[in-house]
Structure formats: C-alpha cells, structure tokens
Coordinates of C-alpha atoms and ligand atoms in Angstrom, one line a residue:
M827 CA -18.3 13.0 -11.8
E828 CA -21.2 12.0 -9.6
Y829 CA -21.7 9.0 -11.9
I830 CA -18.8 7.0 -10.1
K831 CA -20.3 7.9 -6.8
N832 CA -23.8 6.6 -8.0
R833 CA -22.5 3.5 -9.5
F834 CA -20.7 2.8 -6.2
Y835 CA -23.9 3.4 -4.4
E836 CA -26.0 1.1 -6.8
K837 CA -23.4 -1.7 -6.5
A838 CA -22.9 -1.4 -2.7
M839 CA -26.6 -1.3 -1.9
K840 CA -26.9 -4.8 -3.4
N841 CA -24.5 -6.0 -0.7
M842 CA -26.5 -4.2 2.1
A843 CA -29.3 -6.8 2.3
D844 CA -26.8 -9.6 2.5
L845 CA -24.8 -7.9 5.2
Q846 CA -27.8 -7.1 7.3
K847 CA -29.1 -10.5 6.9
L848 CA -25.7 -12.0 8.0
R849 CA -25.6 -9.9 11.1
K850 CA -29.2 -10.4 12.2
E851 CA -29.8 -14.0 11.4
H852 CA -26.4 -15.7 11.2
G853 CA -24.3 -13.9 13.7
D854 CA -23.8 -17.0 15.6
V855 CA -22.3 -19.1 12.8
V856 CA -18.7 -20.3 13.9
L857 CA -15.9 -19.3 11.6
G858 CA -13.1 -21.4 13.0
Q859 CA -11.1 -21.9 16.2
V860 CA -8.4 -19.5 17.6
T861 CA -5.3 -21.0 19.0
I862 CA -2.8 -19.5 21.3
D863 CA -0.1 -19.6 18.6
Q864 CA -2.4 -17.5 16.3
V865 CA -2.9 -14.8 19.0
L866 CA 0.9 -14.9 20.1
S867 CA 2.1 -14.6 16.5
G868 CA 0.2 -11.5 15.6
M869 CA -3.4 -12.7 15.1
K870 CA -2.3 -14.6 11.8
G871 CA -4.8 -16.5 10.1
I872 CA -7.8 -15.4 12.2
P873 CA -10.6 -14.3 9.9
A874 CA -11.3 -11.0 11.7
L875 CA -12.0 -8.3 9.0
L876 CA -14.4 -7.6 6.1
T877 CA -12.4 -6.2 3.4
E878 CA -14.0 -6.0 -0.4
T879 CA -11.3 -4.6 -2.4
S880 CA -8.7 -7.4 -2.5
K881 CA -8.0 -11.0 -1.3
L882 CA -4.6 -12.4 -0.7
D883 CA -4.1 -16.2 -1.1
A884 CA -0.9 -17.7 0.6
N885 CA -0.2 -19.9 -2.5
E886 CA -1.1 -17.6 -5.1
G887 CA -0.9 -14.1 -4.3
I888 CA -3.1 -11.1 -4.5
R889 CA -6.2 -10.8 -6.4
F890 CA -8.1 -7.5 -6.8
R891 CA -12.0 -8.3 -7.0
G892 CA -10.9 -11.8 -8.4
F893 CA -8.4 -10.5 -11.0
S894 CA -4.6 -11.3 -10.5
L895 CA -2.0 -8.8 -11.5
P896 CA -1.0 -10.4 -14.8
E897 CA -4.9 -10.2 -15.7
L898 CA -5.1 -6.6 -14.7
Q899 CA -2.3 -5.9 -16.9
D900 CA -4.0 -7.3 -19.6
K901 CA -7.5 -6.0 -18.9
L902 CA -7.5 -2.7 -17.2
P903 CA -7.4 0.4 -19.4
K904 CA -4.1 2.0 -20.6
L905 CA -3.3 5.3 -22.1
D906 CA -1.4 3.1 -25.0
E907 CA -1.7 -0.4 -25.7
A908 CA 2.0 -1.0 -25.1
G909 CA 1.8 0.6 -21.7
E910 CA 0.9 -0.3 -18.1
P911 CA -2.6 0.1 -16.7
L912 CA -3.7 3.3 -15.1
P913 CA -4.2 3.1 -11.3
E914 CA -7.4 5.1 -11.7
G915 CA -8.8 1.8 -13.4
L916 CA -7.7 -0.2 -10.3
F917 CA -9.4 2.2 -8.0
Y918 CA -12.7 1.8 -10.1
L919 CA -12.4 -1.8 -9.9
M920 CA -11.9 -1.9 -6.3
M921 CA -15.0 0.5 -5.7
I922 CA -17.4 -0.9 -8.1
G923 CA -16.3 -4.5 -8.7
E924 CA -16.0 -4.5 -12.5
I925 CA -13.3 -3.9 -14.9
P926 CA -13.8 -0.2 -16.1
E927 CA -14.1 1.2 -19.6
K928 CA -11.3 3.7 -20.7
E929 CA -14.0 6.5 -20.3
D930 CA -14.6 5.6 -16.8
V931 CA -10.9 5.8 -16.0
I932 CA -10.6 9.1 -18.0
N933 CA -13.4 10.3 -15.7
I934 CA -11.6 9.5 -12.5
S935 CA -8.5 11.3 -13.8
K936 CA -10.4 14.3 -14.4
D937 CA -12.3 14.2 -11.1
W938 CA -8.8 13.9 -9.3
A939 CA -7.3 16.6 -11.3
T940 CA -10.1 18.9 -10.4
R941 CA -9.6 18.0 -6.6
A942 CA -5.8 18.2 -6.6
H943 CA -5.3 21.8 -5.4
V944 CA -3.3 21.5 -2.1
P945 CA -4.0 24.2 0.3
Q946 CA -0.9 26.6 1.3
H947 CA -1.1 25.5 5.0
V948 CA -0.1 22.0 4.1
F949 CA 3.1 23.3 2.2
D950 CA 3.8 25.4 5.2
V951 CA 3.4 22.5 7.6
I952 CA 6.0 20.7 5.5
D953 CA 8.4 23.7 5.3
A954 CA 8.2 23.9 9.1
L955 CA 9.8 20.5 9.5
P956 CA 13.6 20.0 9.3
K957 CA 14.6 19.2 5.7
N958 CA 16.3 16.3 6.7
S959 CA 13.4 14.6 8.9
R960 CA 12.4 11.5 7.2
P961 CA 10.2 11.8 4.1
M962 CA 7.6 9.6 5.6
T963 CA 7.5 11.9 8.7
Q964 CA 6.9 14.8 6.4
F965 CA 4.4 12.9 4.2
S966 CA 2.4 11.8 7.4
T967 CA 2.4 15.3 8.9
A968 CA 1.4 16.6 5.7
I969 CA -1.8 14.5 5.3
L970 CA -2.6 15.0 9.2
S971 CA -2.7 18.8 8.4
M972 CA -5.3 18.2 5.9
A973 CA -7.9 17.1 8.4
Y974 CA -8.7 20.7 8.8
D975 CA -10.4 20.3 5.5
S976 CA -12.4 17.2 6.2
V977 CA -15.9 17.3 5.0
F978 CA -16.9 14.4 6.8
Q979 CA -15.8 15.9 9.9
K980 CA -17.8 19.0 9.5
A981 CA -20.9 17.1 8.6
Y982 CA -20.6 14.9 11.7
R983 CA -20.2 17.8 13.8
A984 CA -23.4 19.4 12.1
G985 CA -25.2 16.3 13.2
V986 CA -25.7 14.6 9.8
N987 CA -27.5 11.2 9.9
K988 CA -25.4 8.1 10.0
K989 CA -26.7 6.6 6.6
F990 CA -25.0 9.5 4.9
Y991 CA -21.7 9.2 6.5
W992 CA -20.3 7.2 3.4
D993 CA -21.2 10.1 1.1
F994 CA -19.0 12.7 3.0
M995 CA -16.2 10.0 3.4
Y996 CA -16.3 9.4 -0.3
E997 CA -15.7 13.1 -0.9
D998 CA -12.8 13.3 1.5
V999 CA -11.4 10.0 0.1
M1000 CA -11.3 11.3 -3.4
T1001 CA -9.8 14.6 -2.4
L1002 CA -7.2 13.2 -0.3
I1003 CA -6.2 10.6 -3.1
A1004 CA -6.1 13.5 -5.7
R1005 CA -3.9 15.7 -3.6
L1006 CA -1.3 12.9 -2.8
P1007 CA 1.0 13.1 -5.8
R1008 CA 1.4 16.9 -5.3
I1009 CA 2.3 16.5 -1.9
A1010 CA 4.7 13.5 -2.5
A1011 CA 6.4 15.4 -5.4
Y1012 CA 6.6 18.6 -3.2
I1013 CA 8.6 16.5 -0.3
Y1014 CA 10.8 15.1 -3.0
R1015 CA 11.8 18.4 -4.7
R1016 CA 12.1 20.1 -1.3
I1017 CA 14.6 17.4 0.0
Y1018 CA 16.5 16.5 -3.2
H1019 CA 16.2 19.5 -5.6
N1020 CA 16.6 22.5 -3.4
G1021 CA 12.9 23.3 -3.2
N1022 CA 12.8 23.7 -6.9
H1023 CA 9.2 22.7 -7.3
I1024 CA 7.1 21.8 -10.4
E1025 CA 3.6 22.6 -10.9
P1026 CA 1.0 19.9 -11.7
N1027 CA -0.2 19.5 -15.2
P1028 CA -3.9 18.9 -15.0
N1029 CA -3.9 17.1 -18.5
L1030 CA -2.0 14.3 -17.2
D1031 CA -3.0 11.0 -15.5
W1032 CA -2.5 10.6 -11.8
A1033 CA 0.7 8.5 -11.8
G1034 CA 2.0 10.4 -14.9
N1035 CA 1.6 13.8 -13.0
L1036 CA 3.5 12.2 -10.0
A1037 CA 6.2 11.6 -12.4
H1038 CA 6.1 14.9 -13.9
M1039 CA 6.0 16.8 -10.6
M1040 CA 9.1 14.8 -9.4
G1041 CA 11.0 15.9 -12.4
F1042 CA 10.6 12.9 -14.6
D1043 CA 8.7 13.5 -17.9
S1044 CA 10.0 10.4 -19.9
T1045 CA 7.4 7.8 -21.1
E1046 CA 9.7 5.0 -19.1
V1047 CA 9.3 6.7 -15.8
K1048 CA 5.5 7.3 -16.2
R1049 CA 5.1 3.7 -17.3
L1050 CA 6.9 2.5 -14.3
L1051 CA 5.2 4.6 -11.7
R1052 CA 1.7 3.6 -13.3
L1053 CA 2.8 0.0 -12.7
Y1054 CA 4.2 0.8 -9.4
M1055 CA 0.9 2.4 -8.2
V1056 CA -1.1 -0.7 -9.3
I1057 CA 0.9 -3.3 -7.6
H1058 CA 1.2 -1.6 -4.2
A1059 CA -2.3 -0.5 -4.0
D1060 CA -3.9 -3.1 -1.8
H1061 CA -2.9 -6.4 0.0
E1062 CA -6.4 -7.4 1.6
G1063 CA -7.3 -5.8 5.1
G1064 CA -5.1 -7.4 7.6
N1065 CA -1.7 -5.9 6.8
V1066 CA -0.5 -3.2 9.0
S1067 CA -1.2 0.0 6.8
A1068 CA -4.8 -1.3 5.7
H1069 CA -5.5 -2.6 9.2
A1070 CA -4.4 0.7 10.9
T1071 CA -6.5 2.8 8.5
H1072 CA -9.6 0.5 9.0
L1073 CA -9.2 0.6 12.8
V1074 CA -8.7 4.4 13.2
G1075 CA -11.6 4.9 10.8
S1076 CA -13.8 2.8 12.8
A1077 CA -13.9 5.5 15.6
L1078 CA -15.4 7.7 12.9
S1079 CA -12.1 9.5 12.5
N1080 CA -12.0 11.3 9.4
A1081 CA -10.0 9.8 6.2
Y1082 CA -7.1 12.2 6.8
Y1083 CA -6.5 10.8 10.4
A1084 CA -7.2 7.2 9.3
Y1085 CA -4.9 7.3 6.4
T1086 CA -2.2 9.0 8.5
A1087 CA -2.4 6.1 10.9
G1088 CA -1.9 3.5 8.0
M1089 CA 1.0 5.8 6.8
V1090 CA 2.8 5.8 10.1
G1091 CA 2.3 1.9 10.1
L1092 CA 3.7 1.7 6.6
A1093 CA 6.8 3.6 7.7
G1094 CA 8.0 0.5 9.9
P1095 CA 10.8 -1.7 8.5
L1096 CA 8.9 -4.8 8.5
H1097 CA 6.2 -3.3 6.3
G1098 CA 6.7 -0.5 3.8
F1099 CA 10.0 0.8 5.0
A1100 CA 11.5 -2.6 3.7
N1101 CA 11.7 -1.0 0.4
Q1102 CA 14.5 1.3 1.6
E1103 CA 16.2 -1.3 3.8
V1104 CA 16.6 -3.6 0.9
M1105 CA 18.5 -0.8 -0.9
D1106 CA 20.5 -0.2 2.2
W1107 CA 21.3 -3.7 2.8
I1108 CA 22.4 -4.4 -0.8
S1109 CA 24.6 -1.1 -0.7
E1110 CA 26.2 -2.3 2.5
M1111 CA 26.9 -5.7 1.1
L1112 CA 28.3 -4.3 -1.9
E1113 CA 30.5 -1.9 0.0
Q1114 CA 31.6 -4.7 2.3
I1115 CA 32.6 -7.1 -0.4
G1116 CA 34.1 -4.4 -2.6
T1117 CA 32.4 -5.0 -5.9
D1118 CA 29.1 -4.0 -7.6
E1119 CA 28.9 -7.5 -9.3
P1120 CA 29.0 -9.9 -6.3
S1121 CA 29.3 -13.7 -6.9
D1122 CA 26.5 -16.1 -5.6
S1123 CA 28.8 -17.4 -3.0
Q1124 CA 29.6 -13.9 -1.8
I1125 CA 25.9 -12.9 -1.6
A1126 CA 25.5 -16.3 0.2
A1127 CA 28.2 -15.4 2.8
Y1128 CA 26.8 -12.0 3.3
I1129 CA 23.1 -13.4 4.0
E1130 CA 24.6 -15.8 6.4
K1131 CA 26.3 -13.1 8.2
T1132 CA 23.1 -10.9 8.2
L1133 CA 21.3 -14.0 10.1
V1134 CA 24.1 -14.5 12.4
Q1135 CA 23.8 -10.9 13.5
G1136 CA 20.3 -11.3 14.4
R1137 CA 19.0 -9.1 11.7
V1138 CA 16.3 -9.8 9.1
V1139 CA 17.1 -10.0 5.2
P1140 CA 14.8 -7.4 4.0
G1141 CA 12.6 -8.0 1.0
Y1142 CA 12.2 -11.7 2.1
G1143 CA 9.4 -13.4 4.0
H1144 CA 6.0 -12.7 4.4
A1145 CA 3.3 -12.9 7.1
V1146 CA 0.7 -14.6 4.7
L1147 CA 2.6 -15.5 1.3
R1148 CA 4.2 -18.9 1.0
I1149 CA 5.5 -18.3 -2.5
T1150 CA 7.4 -15.8 -4.5
D1151 CA 5.4 -12.7 -4.3
P1152 CA 3.6 -12.1 -7.7
R1153 CA 4.3 -8.3 -7.3
F1154 CA 8.1 -9.4 -7.4
T1155 CA 7.5 -11.6 -10.4
V1156 CA 5.6 -8.6 -12.3
Q1157 CA 8.5 -6.2 -11.6
Q1158 CA 10.9 -8.8 -12.7
K1159 CA 9.2 -9.3 -15.9
F1160 CA 9.0 -5.6 -16.4
A1161 CA 12.7 -5.4 -16.0
E1162 CA 13.1 -8.3 -18.5
K1163 CA 11.1 -6.4 -21.1
Y1164 CA 12.6 -3.0 -20.8
I1165 CA 16.0 -3.1 -19.2
V1166 CA 19.2 -4.5 -20.5
N1167 CA 22.1 -5.4 -18.2
D1168 CA 21.7 -3.4 -15.1
K1169 CA 24.1 -4.5 -12.4
L1170 CA 21.8 -3.7 -9.4
I1171 CA 19.0 -5.6 -11.2
N1172 CA 21.5 -8.4 -11.8
T1173 CA 22.3 -8.6 -8.0
V1174 CA 18.7 -8.6 -7.0
N1175 CA 18.1 -11.4 -9.3
A1176 CA 21.2 -13.2 -7.9
I1177 CA 20.0 -12.7 -4.3
Y1178 CA 16.8 -14.4 -5.5
R1179 CA 18.8 -17.4 -6.5
V1180 CA 20.8 -17.6 -3.5
A1181 CA 18.5 -16.4 -0.6
P1182 CA 15.6 -18.8 -0.3
P1183 CA 17.5 -22.1 0.3
I1184 CA 19.5 -20.3 2.9
L1185 CA 16.6 -18.8 4.6
E1186 CA 14.5 -22.1 4.3
A1187 CA 17.5 -24.0 6.0
T1188 CA 17.1 -21.8 9.2
G1189 CA 13.9 -23.9 9.8
K1190 CA 12.0 -21.1 11.2
I1191 CA 11.4 -18.6 8.3
K1192 CA 7.9 -19.5 7.2
N1193 CA 8.3 -18.1 3.7
P1194 CA 11.9 -17.9 2.3
W1195 CA 10.7 -16.2 -0.9
P1196 CA 11.0 -12.6 -2.1
N1197 CA 8.2 -9.9 -1.4
V1198 CA 7.3 -6.7 -3.4
D1199 CA 10.1 -4.7 -1.8
A1200 CA 12.9 -7.0 -2.9
F1201 CA 12.7 -5.7 -6.5
S1202 CA 10.9 -2.1 -6.5
G1203 CA 14.1 -0.2 -5.4
A1204 CA 16.3 -1.5 -8.2
L1205 CA 13.6 -0.5 -10.9
L1206 CA 13.1 3.1 -9.5
N1207 CA 17.1 3.3 -9.1
H1208 CA 17.4 2.1 -12.7
Y1209 CA 15.2 5.0 -14.0
G1210 CA 17.0 7.8 -12.0
I1211 CA 14.9 7.9 -8.8
T1212 CA 17.9 7.0 -6.8
E1213 CA 17.0 8.5 -3.4
S1214 CA 15.9 5.3 -1.6
N1215 CA 14.7 6.9 1.6
F1216 CA 12.0 8.4 -0.5
Y1217 CA 10.6 5.1 -1.7
T1218 CA 8.3 4.4 1.2
V1219 CA 6.4 7.7 0.3
L1220 CA 5.7 6.2 -3.2
F1221 CA 4.5 3.2 -1.7
G1222 CA 2.4 5.2 0.5
V1223 CA 0.8 7.3 -2.4
S1224 CA -0.1 4.0 -4.0
R1225 CA -1.5 2.4 -0.8
S1226 CA -4.0 5.2 -0.6
L1227 CA -6.0 3.5 -3.3
G1228 CA -7.0 0.2 -1.6
V1229 CA -7.0 1.5 2.1
M1230 CA -9.3 4.8 1.1
A1231 CA -11.6 2.6 -1.0
S1232 CA -12.2 0.3 1.9
L1233 CA -12.8 3.2 4.1
V1234 CA -15.6 4.3 2.1
F1235 CA -17.0 0.5 2.2
D1236 CA -16.6 0.9 6.0
R1237 CA -18.8 3.7 6.2
F1238 CA -21.2 2.5 3.7
Y1239 CA -21.7 -0.8 5.6
G1240 CA -21.8 1.1 8.8
L1241 CA -19.2 -1.2 10.2
P1242 CA -19.0 -0.6 14.0
I1243 CA -16.0 0.5 16.2
E1244 CA -13.4 -2.2 16.3
R1245 CA -12.7 -3.6 19.6
P1246 CA -11.1 -7.1 20.1
N1247 CA -10.7 -8.6 23.3
S1248 CA -7.4 -8.8 25.0
Q1249 CA -6.4 -11.1 27.9
T1250 CA -3.3 -11.2 30.5
L1251 CA -0.6 -13.8 30.3
E1252 CA -2.3 -15.3 33.4
W1253 CA -5.3 -16.0 31.3
F1254 CA -3.3 -17.9 28.5
L1255 CA -1.5 -19.8 30.9
E1256 CA -4.6 -20.9 32.5
K1257 CA -6.2 -21.9 29.2
A1258 CA -3.0 -24.0 28.4
G1259 CA -3.3 -25.6 31.7
I1260 CA -0.1 -24.4 33.0
T1261 CA 0.2 -23.6 36.7
R1262 CA 2.8 -21.1 37.8
E1263 CA 5.5 -22.1 40.3
E1264 CA 5.1 -20.0 43.4
Ligands
HAX834 N1 15.3 -12.7 7.4 C1 15.6 -13.1 8.9 N2 14.6 -13.7 9.5 C2 13.1 -13.7 9.1 C3 13.0 -13.2 7.9 C4 13.9 -12.6 7.0 N3 13.6 -12.1 5.7 N4 11.6 -13.4 7.7 C5 11.2 -14.0 8.9 N5 12.2 -14.2 9.6 C6 12.1 -14.7 11.0 C7 11.4 -13.9 11.9 O1 12.0 -12.6 12.4 C8 10.9 -14.8 13.2 O2 12.1 -14.7 13.9 P1 11.9 -15.1 15.5 O3 11.1 -16.4 15.7 O4 13.3 -15.1 16.0 O5 11.1 -13.9 16.0 C9 10.8 -16.2 12.4 O6 11.5 -15.9 11.0 C10 9.5 -16.5 12.1 O7 8.9 -15.4 11.4 P2 7.8 -15.7 10.1 O8 6.6 -16.2 10.8 O9 8.3 -16.4 9.1 O10 7.4 -14.3 9.5 P3 6.4 -13.1 10.4 O11 5.2 -13.3 9.8 O12 6.6 -13.0 11.8 O13 7.0 -11.8 9.7 C11 7.9 -10.4 7.9 C12 6.9 -11.5 8.3 C13 7.5 -9.9 6.6 C14 7.6 -9.2 9.0 C15 9.3 -11.0 8.0 O14 9.3 -12.1 7.1 C16 10.3 -10.2 7.8 O15 10.9 -9.5 8.7 N6 10.9 -9.9 6.4 C17 12.0 -9.0 6.3 C18 11.3 -7.5 6.2 C19 10.4 -7.4 5.1 O16 10.7 -7.7 3.9 N7 9.2 -6.7 5.1 C20 8.3 -6.6 4.1 C21 7.3 -7.6 4.0 C22 6.1 -7.3 2.8 C23 5.5 -5.8 3.0 O17 4.6 -5.7 4.1 N8 5.9 -5.0 2.3 O18 5.5 -3.7 2.6

C-alpha cells in the first residue's frame, strides 16, 4: 500500500522546487486588483488559494487535474465497463495527477478496507446524541470524536520535524476516508432502520460498501453511489467546505478537526444542505398545488411566490458557475439512460425548463442555472434512498476525497497559517472617498 504514498511523494516533490522558487524569487508579482465589491460579495474572484486537486471554470464547470466529468466517466477505471468510475480512481488522480490503472484503484480499495475499522467510542458518541438530531450533526460529531486517534497530532506532540508532517497527515487522511462509509451508514441505519446495523464487506469497493451497509445491495444503487461520490468530490478550493477544511488545517489542526470544520460548513443551506432543501421545496410545492405532476405554469407561479417571499429557489444559482452545472447534466444523462418515467425526475426536468428565465428576469441573480443539488435528491429517491435529511451526509462522504487530498498537499508544501487582513467599515468608506455626515 505504501506505493501510493511513494508515488505521491515523487510527484509532489517535483512541484516543491517550483513552489519554493515562486515564494523566494517571484513573491512580488502582482496577481490582480481587489475591488470593494469583491470583498463585500464574499471574496468572489480573488485568487487567494493554492489548490491542486481541481479547477472550476465559470463557463465550463469542474475539471479534476484537467479532466471534465464526462472524460472521467470514460477514462477512470470501473468494476465493469458499463458501470460508473470508482471514486478511488478519482482520489488517485487528485493526489498523483495521472489517470490510474485498474490495479492502482484496487490497491486503494484494499488499503481503505484495511483501515475501515471504526473504534467503538465513535459509535458510543453517535448513540449518545438524540436520534432525531440532524444527520449532519451526528456525522460531524462522530468525525470530531476520532481526533483522539490522530497520528499527526501524536507525532506533532512528540516533536516530529515539520518536513515529515505530510506523511502523518497522509496516514490520518487515508484512515479518515476509509472509515466514513461505515460511520455514514451507521447513522442512516440508526435513524431510519431502528439501529439494525449491517457489517461492512471488506471485499467491496468504498462506495459499493456504503450502499451495502445502508441496506442497498443492488447493482443500480451501487452504480449510482459510485457516480455520486465522484461528482461531489471536489469543486476547487474556495467553496465553503474546502476552504473551511484548508483554513482549519492551516493552524496544524489534525485531519479530523479540519474535516469537521468542512462538514459543518457543508451543512449550511446555501452549500451542501441545498440537496435536502431542493427536496423539501419540491414537496412543499407539490403539496400546495395538489398534484405530483405539476404543469410548467404551476411551477412558474410557485417560483415567483418563493421569490416574493424573499426565499431562495434551492438548487439554482452558483457563486462561480455561469452555466448549467455539468454535475447536474451528468445526473440528468444518468437518469435518461437508466430511468423511465419517474414523476419526481419529470418535475426536476420541468423546473429546469421553467426556472432559469424567471430567475434571470430578477436582474440580480448572477447565475440562473441549476447546480449539482437540483438533481441529486431525485436520483437517490428513485432508487429508494428517500430520507432527504440524510442527503448532505452522502455529499459529505464524497467531499472528503477532495478536501482530504488537498490537506495532504497543504502539509507537503508546508503552506503557512492562513491569515487574511480585515478592515473596518470606516476604512472601506475612506478608500471609496466617502465622508460620513456628523
Ligand atoms: N433563488 C433566489 N435568489 C437567489 C438565488 C436563487 N437560487 N441565487 C442567488 N439569489 C440572490 C442572492 O440571494 C442575492 O440576493 P441579495 O442581493 O438580495 O442578497 C442575489 O441573488 C445575488 O446573488 P448571486 O451573486 O447570484 O449569488 P451568490 O454568489 O451570492 O450566492 C448561491 C450563490 C449558490 C449561495 C445562491 O445562488 C443561492 O442561494 N442558491 C440557492 C441555494 C443553493 O442551491 N445552494 C447550493 C449551491 C451549490 C453548492 O454549493 N452545493 O453544495
């Protein structure tokens, strides 16, 4: 299993000389100007982070190490040719920068299977929470409780040289990722199946095992979860879950602390919780209209009503994208390929026809197109994973792949503690040449 770590070391070492040169000799190169609007609109568009794993283009969507999602569906190893790529392969690509061979992917699967044992105290911590506390609360608390096991933390306390931090971080990252399916499935079975838990099957792949432990052993659900885990894995470094993980990690917090920070960020309704909000919003709409096959004009009226109420239409808009999210399109194509006439999916497609012009007509929403969350719930629901308040946990399991890979890079590159500058309103007014009335 060490060979994945060794490959990472070889590849990442090649970048180190360039990074050191940049910092030493080119640190004064100007990258652009920062406007008041950029700062006050949530630091949009300011190049402020170094993230290797993926890059988001506003007009094209996500690329992982240069590969678009359809390219990855074609190129990443699968268990069977008709299936979807294994998320293990995407993790390899993000870490090493090359499309893996099937053997590499199987090696990661095996590595994670050997690390997947979850200590009893983690289940005890979950069981101590009220059963009806939000699944993301249970998930984040469980992750935090594993900080006890951090080998990075122990090594740091023992005074290890900083050039070896990444090695211990890698170990924590691999163990954390390996344990997540068991933890997520445990929470799922605890809440929705009376605590009737299902043991892991070490012969299954990471996403297949998640499906298995949740109680879904069909090829269809395993295929869907493999796709789901690939498309939600990373969205460059500035989104809330990735940035929070990176920020907390920059204080040399261990991987469990950093990822917990990312997960509590993901739990917000403008980020990962939007996947549940989409389902809630659609159910509310269907209930109020009184049909499960709404017409385009009924949907249009409901969208208008939502906007008048000063609420957001969940699943639409994006802080960076200015097109239909390719993660939406990939799911739509998956549905076209495998699913015939599902009423909820028909409604999601109808919303896609109707919503963009209405959102655009407001004149203020910068991106009227759907994001990943507009489709994901309908697919899960179709295959029997109907408990929408669990959906953000599934997103969280997937997101570990990108943010944890990035954390290894952060420690390898020795990126310093993050500490942007903040200013008072007074300062901004002065910069804008505004004098306050006495
Ligand atoms: N419905 C209604 N209003 C919307 C909107 C939507 N879908 N999207 C943006 N707006 C509003 C904003 O609230 C903002 O209003 P105010 O000026 O009154 O504050 C205005 O339009 C301008 O916003 P923006 O610049 O276009 O968008 P932001 O970068 O500020 O926000 C969001 C991006 C994704 C948060 C936003 O589009 C939104 O709230 N969408 C709905 C929630 C959602 O789907 N979130 C998931 C995003 C993808 C993701 O991270 N998945 O995990």
